[in-house]
GROMACS .gro file of C-alpha atoms in nm:
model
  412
    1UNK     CA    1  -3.184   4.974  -0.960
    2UNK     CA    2  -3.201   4.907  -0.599
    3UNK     CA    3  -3.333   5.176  -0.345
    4UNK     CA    4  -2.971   5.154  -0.155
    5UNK     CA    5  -2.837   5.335  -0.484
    6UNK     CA    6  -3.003   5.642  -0.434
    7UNK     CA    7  -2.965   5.655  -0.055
    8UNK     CA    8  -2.807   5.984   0.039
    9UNK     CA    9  -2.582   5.978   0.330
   10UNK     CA   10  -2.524   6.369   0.330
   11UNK     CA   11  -2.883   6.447   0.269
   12UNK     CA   12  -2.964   6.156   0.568
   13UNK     CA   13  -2.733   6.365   0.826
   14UNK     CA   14  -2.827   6.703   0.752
   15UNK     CA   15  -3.176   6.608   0.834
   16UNK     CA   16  -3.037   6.436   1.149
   17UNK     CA   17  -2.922   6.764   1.251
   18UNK     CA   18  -3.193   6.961   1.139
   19UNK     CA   19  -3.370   6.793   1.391
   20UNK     CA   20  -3.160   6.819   1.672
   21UNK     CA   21  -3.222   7.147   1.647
   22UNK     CA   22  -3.526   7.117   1.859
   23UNK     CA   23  -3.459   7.083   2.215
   24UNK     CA   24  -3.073   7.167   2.184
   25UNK     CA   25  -2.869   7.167   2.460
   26UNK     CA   26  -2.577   7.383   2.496
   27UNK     CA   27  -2.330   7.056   2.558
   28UNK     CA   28  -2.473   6.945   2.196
   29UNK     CA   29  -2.682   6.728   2.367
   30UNK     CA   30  -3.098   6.722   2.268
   31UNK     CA   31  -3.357   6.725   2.557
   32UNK     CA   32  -3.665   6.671   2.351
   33UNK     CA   33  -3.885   6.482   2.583
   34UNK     CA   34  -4.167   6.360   2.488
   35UNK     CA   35  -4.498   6.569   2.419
   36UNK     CA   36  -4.334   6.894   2.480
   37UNK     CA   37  -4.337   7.188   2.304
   38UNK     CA   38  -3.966   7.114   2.161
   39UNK     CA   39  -4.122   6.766   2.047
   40UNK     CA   40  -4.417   6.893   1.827
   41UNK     CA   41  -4.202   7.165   1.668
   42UNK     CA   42  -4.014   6.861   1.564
   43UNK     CA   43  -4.323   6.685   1.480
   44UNK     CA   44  -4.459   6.952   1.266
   45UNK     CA   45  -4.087   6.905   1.081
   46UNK     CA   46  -4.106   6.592   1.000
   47UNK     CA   47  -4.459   6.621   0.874
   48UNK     CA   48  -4.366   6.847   0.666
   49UNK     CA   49  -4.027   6.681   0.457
   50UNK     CA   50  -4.318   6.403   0.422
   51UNK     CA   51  -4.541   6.613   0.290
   52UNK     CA   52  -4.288   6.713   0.064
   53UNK     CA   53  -4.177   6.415  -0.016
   54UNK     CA   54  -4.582   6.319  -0.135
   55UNK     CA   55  -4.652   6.110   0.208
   56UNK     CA   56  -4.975   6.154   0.373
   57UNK     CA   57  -4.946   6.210   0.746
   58UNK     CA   58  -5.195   6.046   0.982
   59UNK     CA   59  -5.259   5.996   1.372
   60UNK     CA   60  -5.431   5.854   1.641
   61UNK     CA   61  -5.525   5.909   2.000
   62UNK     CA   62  -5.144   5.805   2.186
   63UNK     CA   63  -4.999   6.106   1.884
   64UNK     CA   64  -4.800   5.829   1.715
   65UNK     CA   65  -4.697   6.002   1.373
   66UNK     CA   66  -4.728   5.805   1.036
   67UNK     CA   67  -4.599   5.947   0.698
   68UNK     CA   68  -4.753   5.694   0.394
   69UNK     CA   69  -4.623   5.623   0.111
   70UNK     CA   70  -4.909   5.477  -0.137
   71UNK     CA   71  -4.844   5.121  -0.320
   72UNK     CA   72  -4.935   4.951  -0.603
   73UNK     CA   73  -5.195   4.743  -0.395
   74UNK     CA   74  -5.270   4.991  -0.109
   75UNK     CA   75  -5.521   4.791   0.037
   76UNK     CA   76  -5.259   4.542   0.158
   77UNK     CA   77  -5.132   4.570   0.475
   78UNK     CA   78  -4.821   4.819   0.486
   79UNK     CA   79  -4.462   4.743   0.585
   80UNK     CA   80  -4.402   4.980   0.884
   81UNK     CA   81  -4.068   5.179   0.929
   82UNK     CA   82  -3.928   5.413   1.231
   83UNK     CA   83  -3.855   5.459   1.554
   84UNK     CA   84  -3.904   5.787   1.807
   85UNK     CA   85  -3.811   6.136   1.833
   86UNK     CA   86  -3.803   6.160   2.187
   87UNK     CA   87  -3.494   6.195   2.418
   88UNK     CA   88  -3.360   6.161   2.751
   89UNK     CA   89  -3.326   6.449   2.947
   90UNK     CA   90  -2.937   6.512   2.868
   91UNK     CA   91  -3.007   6.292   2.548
   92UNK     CA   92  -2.753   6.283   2.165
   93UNK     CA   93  -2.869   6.328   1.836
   94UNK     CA   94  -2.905   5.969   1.725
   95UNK     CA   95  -3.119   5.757   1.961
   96UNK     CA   96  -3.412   5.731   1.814
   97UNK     CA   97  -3.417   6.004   1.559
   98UNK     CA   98  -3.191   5.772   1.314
   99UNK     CA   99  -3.466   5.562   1.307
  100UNK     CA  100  -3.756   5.803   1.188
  101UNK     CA  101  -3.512   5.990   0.925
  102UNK     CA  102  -3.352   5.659   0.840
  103UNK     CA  103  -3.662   5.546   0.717
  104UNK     CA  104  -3.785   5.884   0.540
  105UNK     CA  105  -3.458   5.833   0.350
  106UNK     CA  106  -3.600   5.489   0.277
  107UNK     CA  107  -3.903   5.654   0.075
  108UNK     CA  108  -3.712   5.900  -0.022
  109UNK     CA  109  -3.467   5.633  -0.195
  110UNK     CA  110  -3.716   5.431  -0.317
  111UNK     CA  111  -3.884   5.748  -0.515
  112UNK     CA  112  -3.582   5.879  -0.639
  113UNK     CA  113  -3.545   5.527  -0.792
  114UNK     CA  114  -3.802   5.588  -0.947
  115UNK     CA  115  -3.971   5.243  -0.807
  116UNK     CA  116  -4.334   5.185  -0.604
  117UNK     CA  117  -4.379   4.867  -0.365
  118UNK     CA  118  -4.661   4.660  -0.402
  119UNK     CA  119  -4.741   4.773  -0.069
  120UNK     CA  120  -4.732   5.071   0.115
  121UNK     CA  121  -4.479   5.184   0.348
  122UNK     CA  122  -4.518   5.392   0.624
  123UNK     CA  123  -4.291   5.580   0.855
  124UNK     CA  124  -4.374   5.596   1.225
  125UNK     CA  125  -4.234   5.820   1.461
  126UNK     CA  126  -4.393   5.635   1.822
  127UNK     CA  127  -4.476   5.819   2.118
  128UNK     CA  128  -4.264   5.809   2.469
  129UNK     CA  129  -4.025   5.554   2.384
  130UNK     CA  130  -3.834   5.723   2.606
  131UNK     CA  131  -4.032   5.704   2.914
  132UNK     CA  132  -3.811   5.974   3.070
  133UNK     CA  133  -4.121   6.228   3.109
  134UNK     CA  134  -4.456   5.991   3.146
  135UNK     CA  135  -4.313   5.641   3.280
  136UNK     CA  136  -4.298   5.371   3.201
  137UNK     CA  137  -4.192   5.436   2.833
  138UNK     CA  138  -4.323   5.276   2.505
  139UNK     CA  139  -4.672   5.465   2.536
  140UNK     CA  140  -4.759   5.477   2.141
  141UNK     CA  141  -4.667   5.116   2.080
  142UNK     CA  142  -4.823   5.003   2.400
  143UNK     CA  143  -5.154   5.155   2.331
  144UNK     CA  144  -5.113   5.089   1.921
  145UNK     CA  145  -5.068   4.710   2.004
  146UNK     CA  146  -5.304   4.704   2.252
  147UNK     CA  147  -5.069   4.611   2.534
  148UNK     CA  148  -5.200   4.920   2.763
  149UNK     CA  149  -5.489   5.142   2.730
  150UNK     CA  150  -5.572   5.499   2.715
  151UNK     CA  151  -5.843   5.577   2.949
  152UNK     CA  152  -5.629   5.367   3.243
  153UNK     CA  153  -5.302   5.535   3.164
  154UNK     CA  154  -5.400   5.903   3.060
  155UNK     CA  155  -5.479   6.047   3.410
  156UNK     CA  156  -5.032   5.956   3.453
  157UNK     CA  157  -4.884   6.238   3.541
  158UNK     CA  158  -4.495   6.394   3.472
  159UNK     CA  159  -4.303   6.503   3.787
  160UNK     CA  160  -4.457   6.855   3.717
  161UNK     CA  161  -4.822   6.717   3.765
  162UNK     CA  162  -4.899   6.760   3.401
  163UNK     CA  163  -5.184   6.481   3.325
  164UNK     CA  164  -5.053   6.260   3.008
  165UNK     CA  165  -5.426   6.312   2.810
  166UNK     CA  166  -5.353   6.669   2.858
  167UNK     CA  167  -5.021   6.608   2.732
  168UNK     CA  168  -5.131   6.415   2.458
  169UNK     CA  169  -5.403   6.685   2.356
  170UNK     CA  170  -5.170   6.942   2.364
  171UNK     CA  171  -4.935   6.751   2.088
  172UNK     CA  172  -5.247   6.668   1.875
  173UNK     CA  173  -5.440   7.002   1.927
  174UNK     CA  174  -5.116   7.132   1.749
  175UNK     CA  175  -5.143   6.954   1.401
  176UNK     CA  176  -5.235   7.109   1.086
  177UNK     CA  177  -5.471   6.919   0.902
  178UNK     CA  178  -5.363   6.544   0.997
  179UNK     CA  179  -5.612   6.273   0.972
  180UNK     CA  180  -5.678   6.014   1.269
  181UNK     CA  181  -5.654   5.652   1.268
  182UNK     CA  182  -5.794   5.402   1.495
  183UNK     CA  183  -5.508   5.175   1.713
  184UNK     CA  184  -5.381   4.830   1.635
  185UNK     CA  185  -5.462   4.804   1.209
  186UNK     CA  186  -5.261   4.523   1.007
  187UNK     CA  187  -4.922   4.525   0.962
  188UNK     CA  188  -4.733   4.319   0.741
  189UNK     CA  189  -4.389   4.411   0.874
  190UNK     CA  190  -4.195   4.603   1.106
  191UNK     CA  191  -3.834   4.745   1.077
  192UNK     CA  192  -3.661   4.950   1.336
  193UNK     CA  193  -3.312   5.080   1.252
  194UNK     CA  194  -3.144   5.237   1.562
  195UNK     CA  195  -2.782   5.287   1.729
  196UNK     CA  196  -2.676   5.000   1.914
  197UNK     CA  197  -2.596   5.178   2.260
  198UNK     CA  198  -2.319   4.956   2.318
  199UNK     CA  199  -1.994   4.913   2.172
  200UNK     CA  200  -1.988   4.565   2.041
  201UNK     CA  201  -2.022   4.671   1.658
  202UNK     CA  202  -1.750   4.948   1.696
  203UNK     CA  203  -1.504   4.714   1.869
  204UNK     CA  204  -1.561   4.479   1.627
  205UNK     CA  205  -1.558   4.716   1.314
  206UNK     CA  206  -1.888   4.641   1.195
  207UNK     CA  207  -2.127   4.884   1.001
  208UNK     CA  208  -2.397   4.653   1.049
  209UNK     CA  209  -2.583   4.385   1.288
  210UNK     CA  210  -2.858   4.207   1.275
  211UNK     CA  211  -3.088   4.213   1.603
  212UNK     CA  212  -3.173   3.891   1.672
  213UNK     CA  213  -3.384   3.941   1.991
  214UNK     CA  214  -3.453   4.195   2.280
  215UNK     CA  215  -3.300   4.110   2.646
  216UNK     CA  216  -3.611   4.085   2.929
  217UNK     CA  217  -3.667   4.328   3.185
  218UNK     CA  218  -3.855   4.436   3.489
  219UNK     CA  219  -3.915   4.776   3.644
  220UNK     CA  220  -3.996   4.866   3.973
  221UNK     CA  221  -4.109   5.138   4.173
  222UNK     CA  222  -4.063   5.089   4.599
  223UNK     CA  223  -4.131   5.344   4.800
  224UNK     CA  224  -4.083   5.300   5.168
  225UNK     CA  225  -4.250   5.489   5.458
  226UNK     CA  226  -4.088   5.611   5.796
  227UNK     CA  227  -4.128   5.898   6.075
  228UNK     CA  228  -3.942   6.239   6.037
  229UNK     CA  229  -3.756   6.269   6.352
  230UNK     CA  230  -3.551   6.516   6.497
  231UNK     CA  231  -3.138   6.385   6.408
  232UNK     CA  232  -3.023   6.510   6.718
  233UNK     CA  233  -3.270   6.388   7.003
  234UNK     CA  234  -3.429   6.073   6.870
  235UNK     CA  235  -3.274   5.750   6.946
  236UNK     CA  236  -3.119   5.506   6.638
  237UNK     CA  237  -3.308   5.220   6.843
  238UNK     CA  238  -3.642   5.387   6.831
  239UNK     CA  239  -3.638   5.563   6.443
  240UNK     CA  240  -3.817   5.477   6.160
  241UNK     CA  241  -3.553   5.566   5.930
  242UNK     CA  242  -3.624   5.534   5.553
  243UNK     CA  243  -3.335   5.639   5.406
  244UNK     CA  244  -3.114   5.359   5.621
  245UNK     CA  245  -3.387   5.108   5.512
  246UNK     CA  246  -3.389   5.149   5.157
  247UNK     CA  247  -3.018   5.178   5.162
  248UNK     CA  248  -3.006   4.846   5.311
  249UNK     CA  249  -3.277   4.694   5.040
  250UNK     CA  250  -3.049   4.807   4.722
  251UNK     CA  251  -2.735   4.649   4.922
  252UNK     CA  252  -2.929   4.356   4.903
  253UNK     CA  253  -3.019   4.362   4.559
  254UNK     CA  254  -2.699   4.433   4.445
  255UNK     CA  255  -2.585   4.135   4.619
  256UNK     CA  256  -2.862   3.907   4.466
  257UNK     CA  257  -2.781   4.064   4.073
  258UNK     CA  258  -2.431   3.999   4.106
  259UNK     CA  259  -2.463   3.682   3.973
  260UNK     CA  260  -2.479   3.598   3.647
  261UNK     CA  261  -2.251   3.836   3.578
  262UNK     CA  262  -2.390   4.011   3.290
  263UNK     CA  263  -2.712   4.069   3.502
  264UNK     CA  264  -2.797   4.425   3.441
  265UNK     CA  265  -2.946   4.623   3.733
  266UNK     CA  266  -3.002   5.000   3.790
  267UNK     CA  267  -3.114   5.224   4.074
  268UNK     CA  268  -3.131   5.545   3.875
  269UNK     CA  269  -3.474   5.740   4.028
  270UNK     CA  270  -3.402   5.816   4.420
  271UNK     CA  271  -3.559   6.086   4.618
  272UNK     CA  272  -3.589   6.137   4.973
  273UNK     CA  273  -3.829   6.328   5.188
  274UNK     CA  274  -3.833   6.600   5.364
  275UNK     CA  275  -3.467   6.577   5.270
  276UNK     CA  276  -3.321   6.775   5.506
  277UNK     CA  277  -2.998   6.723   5.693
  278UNK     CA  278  -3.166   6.731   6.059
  279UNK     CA  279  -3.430   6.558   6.002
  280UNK     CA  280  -3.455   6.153   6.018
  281UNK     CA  281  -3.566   6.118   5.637
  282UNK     CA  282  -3.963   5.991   5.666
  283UNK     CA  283  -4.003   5.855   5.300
  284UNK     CA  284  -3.785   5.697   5.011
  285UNK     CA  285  -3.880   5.638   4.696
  286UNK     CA  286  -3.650   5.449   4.417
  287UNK     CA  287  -3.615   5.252   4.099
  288UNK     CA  288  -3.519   4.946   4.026
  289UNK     CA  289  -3.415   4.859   3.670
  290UNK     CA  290  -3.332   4.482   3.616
  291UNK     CA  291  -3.255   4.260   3.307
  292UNK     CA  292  -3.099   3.959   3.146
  293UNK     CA  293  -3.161   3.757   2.816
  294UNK     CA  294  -3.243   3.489   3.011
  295UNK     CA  295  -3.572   3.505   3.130
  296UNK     CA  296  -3.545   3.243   3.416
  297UNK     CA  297  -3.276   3.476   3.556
  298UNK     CA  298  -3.508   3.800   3.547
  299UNK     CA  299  -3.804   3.581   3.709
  300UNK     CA  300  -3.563   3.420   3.964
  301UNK     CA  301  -3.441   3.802   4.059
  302UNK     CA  302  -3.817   3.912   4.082
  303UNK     CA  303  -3.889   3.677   4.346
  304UNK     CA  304  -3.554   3.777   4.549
  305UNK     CA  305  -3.632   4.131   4.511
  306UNK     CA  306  -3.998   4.063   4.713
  307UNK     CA  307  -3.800   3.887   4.977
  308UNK     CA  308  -3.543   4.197   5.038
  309UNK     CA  309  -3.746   4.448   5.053
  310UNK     CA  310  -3.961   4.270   5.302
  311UNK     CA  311  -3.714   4.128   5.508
  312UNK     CA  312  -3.475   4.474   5.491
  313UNK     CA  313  -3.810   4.749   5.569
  314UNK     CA  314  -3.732   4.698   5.955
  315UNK     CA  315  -3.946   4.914   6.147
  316UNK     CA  316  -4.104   5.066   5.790
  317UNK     CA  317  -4.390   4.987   5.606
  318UNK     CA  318  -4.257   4.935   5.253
  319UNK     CA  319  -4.512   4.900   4.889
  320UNK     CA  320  -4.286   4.777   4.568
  321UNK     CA  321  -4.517   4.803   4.262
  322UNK     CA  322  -4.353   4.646   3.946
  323UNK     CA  323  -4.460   4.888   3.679
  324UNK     CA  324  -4.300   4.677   3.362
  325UNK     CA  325  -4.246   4.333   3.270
  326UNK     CA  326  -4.126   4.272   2.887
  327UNK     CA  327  -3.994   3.899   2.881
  328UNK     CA  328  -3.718   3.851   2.654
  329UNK     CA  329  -3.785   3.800   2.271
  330UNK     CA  330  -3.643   3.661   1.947
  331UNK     CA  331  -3.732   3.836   1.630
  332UNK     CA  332  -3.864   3.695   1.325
  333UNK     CA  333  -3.614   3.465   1.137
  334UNK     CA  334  -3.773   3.591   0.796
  335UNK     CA  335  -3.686   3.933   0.859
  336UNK     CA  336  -3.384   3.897   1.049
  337UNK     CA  337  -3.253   3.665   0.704
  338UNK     CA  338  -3.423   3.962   0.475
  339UNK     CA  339  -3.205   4.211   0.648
  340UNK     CA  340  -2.887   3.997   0.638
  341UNK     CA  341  -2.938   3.884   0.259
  342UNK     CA  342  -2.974   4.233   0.134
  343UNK     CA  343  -2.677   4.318   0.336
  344UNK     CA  344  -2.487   4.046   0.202
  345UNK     CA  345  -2.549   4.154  -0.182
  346UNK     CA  346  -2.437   4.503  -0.072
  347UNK     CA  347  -2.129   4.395   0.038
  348UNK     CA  348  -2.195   4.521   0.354
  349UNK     CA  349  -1.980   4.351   0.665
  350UNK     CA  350  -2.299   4.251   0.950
  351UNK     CA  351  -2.315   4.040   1.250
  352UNK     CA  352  -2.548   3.895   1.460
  353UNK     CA  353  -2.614   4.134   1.790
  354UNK     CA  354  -2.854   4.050   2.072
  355UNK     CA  355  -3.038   4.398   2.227
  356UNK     CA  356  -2.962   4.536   2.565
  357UNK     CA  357  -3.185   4.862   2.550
  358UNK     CA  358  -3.555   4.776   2.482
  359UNK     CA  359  -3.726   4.924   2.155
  360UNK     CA  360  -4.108   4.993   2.044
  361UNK     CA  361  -4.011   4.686   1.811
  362UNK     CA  362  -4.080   4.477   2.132
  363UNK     CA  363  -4.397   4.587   2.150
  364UNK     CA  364  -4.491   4.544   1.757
  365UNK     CA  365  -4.327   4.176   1.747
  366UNK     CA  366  -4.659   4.043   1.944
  367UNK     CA  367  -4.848   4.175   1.656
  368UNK     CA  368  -4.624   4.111   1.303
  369UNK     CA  369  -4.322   3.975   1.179
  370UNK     CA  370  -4.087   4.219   1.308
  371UNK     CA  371  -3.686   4.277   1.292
  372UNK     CA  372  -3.407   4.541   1.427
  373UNK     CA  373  -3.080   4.700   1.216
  374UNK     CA  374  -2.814   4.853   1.428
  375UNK     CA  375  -2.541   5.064   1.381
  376UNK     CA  376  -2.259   5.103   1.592
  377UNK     CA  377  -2.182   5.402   1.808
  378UNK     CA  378  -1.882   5.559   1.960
  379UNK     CA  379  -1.748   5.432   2.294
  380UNK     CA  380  -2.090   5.299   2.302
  381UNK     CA  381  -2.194   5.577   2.453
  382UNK     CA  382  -2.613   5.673   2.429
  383UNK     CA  383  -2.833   5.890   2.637
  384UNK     CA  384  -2.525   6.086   2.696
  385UNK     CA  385  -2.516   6.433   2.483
  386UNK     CA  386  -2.128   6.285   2.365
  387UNK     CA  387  -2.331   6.003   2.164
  388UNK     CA  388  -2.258   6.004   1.839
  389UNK     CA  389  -2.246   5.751   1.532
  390UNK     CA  390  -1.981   5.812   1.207
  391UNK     CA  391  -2.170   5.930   0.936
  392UNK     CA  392  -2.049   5.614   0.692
  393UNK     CA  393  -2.214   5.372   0.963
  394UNK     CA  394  -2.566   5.555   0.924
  395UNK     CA  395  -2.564   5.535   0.590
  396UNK     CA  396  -2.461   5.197   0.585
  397UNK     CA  397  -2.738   5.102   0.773
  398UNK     CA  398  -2.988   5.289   0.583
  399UNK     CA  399  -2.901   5.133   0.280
  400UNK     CA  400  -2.948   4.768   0.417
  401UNK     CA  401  -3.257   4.921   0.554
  402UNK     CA  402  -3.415   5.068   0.231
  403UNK     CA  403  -3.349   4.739   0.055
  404UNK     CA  404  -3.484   4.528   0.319
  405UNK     CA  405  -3.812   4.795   0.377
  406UNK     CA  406  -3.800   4.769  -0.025
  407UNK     CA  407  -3.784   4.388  -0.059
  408UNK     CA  408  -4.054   4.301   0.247
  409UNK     CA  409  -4.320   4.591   0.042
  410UNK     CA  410  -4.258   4.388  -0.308
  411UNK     CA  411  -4.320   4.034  -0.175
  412UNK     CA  412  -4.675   3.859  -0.184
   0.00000   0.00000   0.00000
């Protein structure tokens, strides 16, 4: 018997559901963001199907949840399942959240089956993925991997001057009786199973694909500094207008990005002060959101974005401060072939996909072999509260996963 036999795709949706439940939005939406009060009510439910389910729950300092599941050797290193519960704002049901119960229906398979790995398997539900609250995102598999670390980042604030370490002590100060771990222990594997967030799977009527790699991106934060002035008496010629300068920079940018065309970039964080409609705006702070598989193109953009902003400020003073930079990746050819071999003997139909959105599996592929399943979504809409994934195509993809999670725990 194979785990994928006792997968069960009703039992796998209900739980989806269930934990949309926290942080519902009336438009059916979920704004669960993370390390808020909707998030550890959450938290505390997924501890407790693992409990249920015999899994011990641990922690550590950045609140990254792991639910174990004991092998026959359980001083190997474990094989590592999951995603993040976290959402956008005006976030869906899926992102994320397929991952984590995804791979609780992995144990859950592979107990019903009445089967134990050779190693242990644990499911991880990481902290801020999102990024939408604390920013940038990926805070529990930065600081797990090492990649940032807590005493620099935990005096970040949210827009409502909440301190992340507070934050973070909040979630943790709410557990019941869950044991902490120190970062960054050995990992024999990673598998993330997540929505694709585009629509290249739908269109193409495939359950399945196989992530081969994660598309490179920078992130930027420029914030550019005028002089209020009065709208009325102060001459064009003689302003220090922030709002026309920054307006001029993104022109710019766009420009530059339009070429390759499948350059990605995004302005989606704008705000202007004093913001008021007689005033000559005195400060502008934006985004900028850029990336491309290739990293060449990414690096080339970086350097054109330093020129613009320079050469656009005018009269300003102007500080860009690039607050990401995740180079694009290819991921593990032994798990990427593990996941499309067990999908094969299922029957499955899978492709190859490359990954637009980034994923905490970025982070873990610097530290273990590490691989991505995706499932397709509707209109490839995501962060959007219309996203939404057919039922079939989740359980598809669970069942590839618990044979893959399955096969990587039972090898030497």
């Amino acid at each position: 018997m194979r785990p994928s036999d006792r997968v069960d795709g009703a039992r796998l949706l209900a739980r989806l559901m269930d934990l949309a439940r926290f942080g519902a939005r009336e438009d059916g939406g979920v704004d669960r963001q993370a390390l808020t009060a909707a998030e550890i009510l959450a938290r505390a439910e997924l501890v407790r199907w693992g409990r249920e389910l015999g899994l011990r729950p641990y922690t550590d300092a950045a609140a990254n949840l792991f639910l174990r599941l004991d092998g026959a050797e359980p001083s190997l290193p474990p094989i590592l399942t999951g995603s993040h519960i976290d959402s956008q704002p005006t976030g869906g049901k899926f992102d994320g959240a397929y991952g984590v119960i995804a791979a609780l229906e992995t144990v859950q398979a592979i107990r019903d089956a009445g089967l134990q790995p050779r190693r242990s398997i644990e499911v991880v539900a990481w902290t801020n993925e999102e990024g939408s609250r604390f920013s940038p995102g990926m805070t529990g598999s930065d600081l797990f991997t090492g990649t940032r670390q807590l005493t620099i980042i935990e005096s970040d604030a949210d827009a409502a001057g909440v301190r992340l370490g507070d934050a973070l002590a909040d979630v943790l100060g709410a557990d019941v009786d869950i044991p902490h771990r120190p970062f960054r222990f050995e990992i024999a594997a990673f598998v993330e199973a997540h929505i694709e967030q585009g629509p290249l799977l739908e269109r193409a009527g495939i359950p399945v694909g196989v992530v081969t790699g994660i598309q490179g991106t920078r992130r930027y934060r420029v914030r550019v500094h005028g002089e209020p002035a009065h709208a009325g008496t102060a001459d064009r010629a003689e302003r220090k207008d922030a709002l026309m300068a920054a307006v001029r920079m993104i022109a710019a940018i766009d420009t530059a990005a339009s070429s390759p065309a499948d350059t990605k970039l995004t302005v989606g964080l704008f705000e202007i002060k004093p913001n008021a409609p007689s005033v000559v705006p005195a400060d502008v702070l934006f985004s900028i959101d850029l990336r491309h598989p290739d990293n060449a193109v990414v690096d080339r953009l970086d350097t054109e974005i330093r020129k613009i902003v320079e050469r656009e400020r005018g009269p300003c003073t102007v500080e860009l401060k690039q607050i990401q930079h995740s180079p694009s990746l290819t991921f593990d050819p032994g798990v990427r072939a593990t996941i499309a071999h067990c999908a094969q003997v299922l029957g499955i139909p899978h492709q190859d996909i490359h990954s637009a959105a980034g994923h905490d599996a970025r982070q873990l592929h610097y530290v273990c072999p590490t691989g991505m399943i995706f499932v397709p979504c509707r209109d490839g809409i995501s962060h959007n509260p219309a996203e939404w994934s057919e039922p079939d195509d989740l359980t598809a993809g669970t069942r590839v996963l618990a044979d893959t999670v399955w096969t990587l725990a039972s090898e030497a």
